[in-house]
Every structure is written in structure tokens, then in C-alpha cells.
XYZ file of C-alpha atoms in Angstrom:
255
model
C 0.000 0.000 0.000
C 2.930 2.386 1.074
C 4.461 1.445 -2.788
C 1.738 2.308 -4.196
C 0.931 5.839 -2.465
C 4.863 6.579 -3.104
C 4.142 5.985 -7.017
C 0.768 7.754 -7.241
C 2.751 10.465 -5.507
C 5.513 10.497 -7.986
C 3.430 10.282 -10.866
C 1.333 13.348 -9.747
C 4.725 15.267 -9.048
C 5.948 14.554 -12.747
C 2.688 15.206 -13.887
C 2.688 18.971 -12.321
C 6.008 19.148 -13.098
C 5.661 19.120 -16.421
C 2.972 22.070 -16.348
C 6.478 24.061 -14.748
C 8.281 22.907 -17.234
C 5.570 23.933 -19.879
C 5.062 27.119 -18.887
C 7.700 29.212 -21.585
C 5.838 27.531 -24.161
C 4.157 30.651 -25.392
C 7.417 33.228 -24.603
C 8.971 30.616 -27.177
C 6.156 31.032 -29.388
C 6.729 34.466 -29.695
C 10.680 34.399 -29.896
C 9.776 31.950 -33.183
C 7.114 34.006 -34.921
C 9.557 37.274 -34.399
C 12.651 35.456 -34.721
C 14.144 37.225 -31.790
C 14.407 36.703 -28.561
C 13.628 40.677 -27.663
C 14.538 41.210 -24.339
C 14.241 37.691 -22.765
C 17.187 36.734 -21.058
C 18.698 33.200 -21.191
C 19.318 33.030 -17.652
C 15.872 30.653 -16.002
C 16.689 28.298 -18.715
C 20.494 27.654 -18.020
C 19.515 27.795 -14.021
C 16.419 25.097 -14.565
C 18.696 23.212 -16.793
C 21.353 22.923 -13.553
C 18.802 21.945 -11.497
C 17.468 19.415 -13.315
C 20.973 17.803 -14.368
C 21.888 18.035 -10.460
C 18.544 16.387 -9.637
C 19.110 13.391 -12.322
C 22.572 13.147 -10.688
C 20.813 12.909 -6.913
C 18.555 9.928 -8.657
C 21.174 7.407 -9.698
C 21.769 4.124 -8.553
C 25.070 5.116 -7.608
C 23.755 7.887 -5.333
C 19.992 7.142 -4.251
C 19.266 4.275 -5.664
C 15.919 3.410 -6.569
C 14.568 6.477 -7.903
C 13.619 6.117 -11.069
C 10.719 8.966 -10.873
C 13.530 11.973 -10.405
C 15.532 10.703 -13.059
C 12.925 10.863 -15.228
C 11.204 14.033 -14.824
C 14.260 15.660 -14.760
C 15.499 14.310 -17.926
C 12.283 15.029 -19.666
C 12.845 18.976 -17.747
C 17.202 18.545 -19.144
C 15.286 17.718 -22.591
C 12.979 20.569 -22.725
C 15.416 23.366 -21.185
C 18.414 22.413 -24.065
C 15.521 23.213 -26.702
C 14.450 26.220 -25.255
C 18.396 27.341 -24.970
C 18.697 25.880 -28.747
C 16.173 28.177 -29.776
C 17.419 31.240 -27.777
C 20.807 31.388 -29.284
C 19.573 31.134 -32.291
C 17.872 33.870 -32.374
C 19.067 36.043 -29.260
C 21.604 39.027 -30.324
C 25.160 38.106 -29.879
C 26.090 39.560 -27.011
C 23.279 37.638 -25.415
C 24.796 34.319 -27.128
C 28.002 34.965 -25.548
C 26.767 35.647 -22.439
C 24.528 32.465 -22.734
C 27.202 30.282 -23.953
C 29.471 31.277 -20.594
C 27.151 30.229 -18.250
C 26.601 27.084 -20.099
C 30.088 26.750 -19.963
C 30.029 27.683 -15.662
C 27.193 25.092 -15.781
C 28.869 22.210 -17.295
C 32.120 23.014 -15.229
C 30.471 22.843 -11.866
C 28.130 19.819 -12.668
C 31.004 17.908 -13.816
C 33.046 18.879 -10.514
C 30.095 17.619 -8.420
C 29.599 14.255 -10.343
C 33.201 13.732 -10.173
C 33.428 14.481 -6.355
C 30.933 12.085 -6.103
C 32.184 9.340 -7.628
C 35.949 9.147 -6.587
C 36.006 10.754 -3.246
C 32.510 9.588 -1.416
C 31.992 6.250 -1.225
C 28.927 5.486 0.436
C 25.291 5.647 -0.806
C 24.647 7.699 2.542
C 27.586 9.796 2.098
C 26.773 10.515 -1.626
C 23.247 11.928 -1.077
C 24.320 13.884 1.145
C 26.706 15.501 -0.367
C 24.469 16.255 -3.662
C 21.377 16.985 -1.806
C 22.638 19.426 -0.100
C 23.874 21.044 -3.452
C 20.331 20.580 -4.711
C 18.659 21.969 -2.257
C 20.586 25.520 -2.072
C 19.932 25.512 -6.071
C 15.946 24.380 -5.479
C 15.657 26.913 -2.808
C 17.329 30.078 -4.962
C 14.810 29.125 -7.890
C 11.759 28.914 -5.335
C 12.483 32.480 -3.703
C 13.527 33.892 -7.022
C 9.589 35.338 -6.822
C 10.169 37.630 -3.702
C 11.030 40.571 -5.660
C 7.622 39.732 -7.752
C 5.373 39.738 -4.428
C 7.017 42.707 -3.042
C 6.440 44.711 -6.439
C 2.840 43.202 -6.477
C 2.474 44.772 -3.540
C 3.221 48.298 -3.972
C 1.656 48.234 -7.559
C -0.984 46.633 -6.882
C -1.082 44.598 -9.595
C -0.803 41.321 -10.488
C 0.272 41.818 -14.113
C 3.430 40.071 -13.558
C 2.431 36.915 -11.246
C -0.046 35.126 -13.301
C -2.498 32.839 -12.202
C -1.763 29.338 -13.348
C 2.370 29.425 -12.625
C 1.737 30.504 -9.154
C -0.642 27.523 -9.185
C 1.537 24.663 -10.706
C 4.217 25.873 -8.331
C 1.809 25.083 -5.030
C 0.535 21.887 -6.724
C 3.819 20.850 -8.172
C 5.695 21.348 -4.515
C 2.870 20.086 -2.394
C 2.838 16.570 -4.330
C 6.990 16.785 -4.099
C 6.583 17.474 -0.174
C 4.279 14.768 0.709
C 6.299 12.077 -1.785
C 9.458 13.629 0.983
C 7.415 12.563 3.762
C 6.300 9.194 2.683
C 9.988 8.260 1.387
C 11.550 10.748 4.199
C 13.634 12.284 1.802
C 14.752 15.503 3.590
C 16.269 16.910 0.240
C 13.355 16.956 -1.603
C 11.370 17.884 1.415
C 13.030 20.589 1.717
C 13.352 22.584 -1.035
C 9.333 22.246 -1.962
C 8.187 23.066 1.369
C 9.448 26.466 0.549
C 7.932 25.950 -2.500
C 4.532 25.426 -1.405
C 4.794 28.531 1.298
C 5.644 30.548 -1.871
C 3.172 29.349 -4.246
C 0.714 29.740 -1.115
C 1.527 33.369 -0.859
C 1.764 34.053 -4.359
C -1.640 32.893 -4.776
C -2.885 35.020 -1.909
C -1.294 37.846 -2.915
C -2.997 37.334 -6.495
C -6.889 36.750 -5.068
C -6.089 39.882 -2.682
C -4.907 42.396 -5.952
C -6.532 40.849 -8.892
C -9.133 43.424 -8.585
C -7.191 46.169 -6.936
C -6.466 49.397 -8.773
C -2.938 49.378 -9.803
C -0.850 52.244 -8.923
C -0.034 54.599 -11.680
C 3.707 55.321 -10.851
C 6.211 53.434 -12.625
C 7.422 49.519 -11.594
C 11.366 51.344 -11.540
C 10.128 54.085 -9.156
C 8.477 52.105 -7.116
C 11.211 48.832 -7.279
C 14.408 50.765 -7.832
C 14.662 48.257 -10.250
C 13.310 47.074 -14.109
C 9.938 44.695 -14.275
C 10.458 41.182 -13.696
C 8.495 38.711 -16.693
C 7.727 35.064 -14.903
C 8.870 32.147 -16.317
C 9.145 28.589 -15.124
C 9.015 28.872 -11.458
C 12.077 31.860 -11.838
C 11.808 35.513 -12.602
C 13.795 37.693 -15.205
C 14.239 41.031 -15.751
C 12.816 42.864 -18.725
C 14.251 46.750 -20.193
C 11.492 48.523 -20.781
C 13.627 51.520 -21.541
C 12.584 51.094 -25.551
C 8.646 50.616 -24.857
C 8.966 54.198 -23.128
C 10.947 56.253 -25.668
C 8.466 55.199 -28.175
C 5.816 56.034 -25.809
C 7.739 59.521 -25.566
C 7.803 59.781 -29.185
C 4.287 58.978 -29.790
C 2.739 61.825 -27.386
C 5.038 64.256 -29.370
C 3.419 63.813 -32.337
């Protein structure tokens, strides 16, 4: 009965998961039709791609054995992330490439140094998820409280323009599946991470039923923020320049 809980569990993870993983779908959509990437940046897919290649590394038999359902989520999430990426350098400007193309590079370098760690100095199935679930976990945790600076600007906007609905949704769903499969296998690094998940998905969500309606403030998100608007995507937020959509706003209320 446990066995069969655990898989329903897992299942219902990779099932939500996917959702996450779907999410870019339409930014990509638009990057194709105007075969740019405008001003998208690269980094959520290079950081989900980590994650998910230190996550498949967490799942093998070498490490935690048994645990089939993280490898392949994550693989399907490793798949998804290098065709996003694909399509981003080939159409993102080439300073963006290069930019891109290092942090691949950063990637690969510290994944390697982890799996190779791993291998040849722990020895012990104990000792081995320890060592990368703990790396996991600080990664897991930066991508789930990447959205602070999204609730805080919700906040003094008040408007939920940039939070929508359904990723703050997948992102409760998708971590309170992951945190009860933690408690039934008592896996404190996956517990971990998605319990802060599902507190920020939680507040996200509240935050979104409290403004949707609200009148949003008229001053702009950089006065208010200090900083440029943040676009969602995946479970990770980006920053957007905006700088272009007002000097053509400028120009138009000259004519």
C-alpha cells in the first residue's frame, strides 16, 4: 500500500512538473514568430537546466538508488530546457549568445566537478546523497524564492500583471505533491526545497486573489522597485528593459 501511495505520488509530481516545465511555451512562441528573442534573457533556462541535471545526478543508482521517478522528470525537464536554450541562441543578439554560452560553460564546469566528487572521493550511498542533496537543495531553494522581488512589487503596484495565475498555481501543486512524496519516502532533500515551495506558491496565490481586482498604482514599476519589471517564467523571474517601450511612448505623445 505504502508502494503504491509513493508511485501515485511520484506520478502526480511529474505530472505537475511538467505544467512548470511547460510554462515558456508561449514566450517561445513568440521568440519563433519574431525570430528574436527581444529582451528575454537566457538566464531561467540555463539555471532550470542545472537543477534538473543536479537532480538526475541525486537519482542514480550510484547515489539514491531506486529512484527512477527523479531521473525521469528531470530528464524530460534537461530535454525541454536544451531546446528552449537551442532556440534562444539562435535567435538572441550576440552579445546575449556569448553571455549564454558562458554560463553554459560555468554550468557544465560545476556539474562535472560535483559528479566527479561524487564518484571518486565519497563512497557510500549515505555519504553521496548527502553531499548532492545538499547542493540541490541551495539551487531548489534560490529558484523557489527567485519570486520575492515579484510579491514585493505586487504589492506596492498593486497589480498582479506580472504573477499570473496558473504558474503561481503549478508551483503550489507541483511542490505540495513533491513534499508529501518527501514525507512518505523521508527524503529531507526533496522535502526541503518544496516546502518552501509550497509557502511561496501559497503566498503568491494570496497575494494574487487579494490584488486581482485592486487598482494598480499609476507610478512606474522602476520608481516604485528601484529596479526594471520582472516577466515570470518557469518557477524563476527575469528582468525585462522597458527603456525602448517608453521612448516610443515619448515619441508617440510628441506627435
Amino acid at each position: 500500500m505504502g508502494c503504491s501511495f509513493k508511485l501515485i505520488l511520484g506520478i502526480s509530481g511529474n505530472a505537475t512538473a511538467v505544467a512548470l516545465f511547460a510554462a515558456p511555451l508561449p514566450t517561445f512562441w513568440s521568440i519563433l514568430k519574431k525570430k528574436s528573442t527581444m529582451d528575454y534573457s537566457g538566464l531561467p533556462y540555463v539555471c532550470t537546466l542545472f537543477n534538473c541535471l543536479l537532480w538526475i545526478l541525486y537519482g542514480m543508482p550510484f547515489v539514491k538508488p531506486h529512484s527512477m521517478l527523479i531521473i525521469t522528470i528531470n530528464g524530460f525537464g534537461c530535454a525541454i530546457e536544451f531546446i528552449y536554450l537551442t532556440i534562444y541562441l539562435i535567435y538572441a543578439a550576440r552579445q546575449n549568445k556569448v553571455k549564454v554560452m558562458k554560463m553554459l560553460l560555468v554550468v557544465i564546469l560545476a556539474f562535472t566537478i560535483v559528479t566527479v566528487i561524487t564518484i571518486t572521493v565519497v563512497h557510500t550511498h549515505s555519504k553521496r546523497t548527502t553531499l548532492v542533496g545538499s547542493v540541490c537543495v541551495v539551487v531548489a531553494i534560490a529558484m523557489y524564492t527567485s519570486p520575492l522581488s515579484v510579491m514585493k512589487m505586487v504589492i506596492q503596484t498593486r497589480s498582479v500583471e506580472y504573477m499570473p495565475f496558473l504558474l503561481s498555481l503549478f508551483v503550489l501543486l507541483n511542490s505540495t505533491v513533491w513534499t508529501f512524496y518527501a514525507l512518505v519516502t523521508k527524503d529531507i532533500f526533496i522535502g526541503i526545497p518544496n516546502g518552501l515551495g509550497c509557502l511561496s506558491g501559497a503566498a503568491q496565490l494570496a497575494l494574487y486573489v487579494f490584488y486581482r481586482n485592486s487598482t494598480p498604482v499609476t507610478a512606474s514599476l522602476e520608481s516604485l522597485s528601484g529596479d526594471k519589471p520582472l516577466k515570470p517564467v518557469h518557477n524563476v523571474y527575469l528582468q525585462i528593459d522597458k527603456s525602448n517601450e517608453k521612448l516610443n511612448e515619448k515619441k508617440d505623445s510628441k506627435h
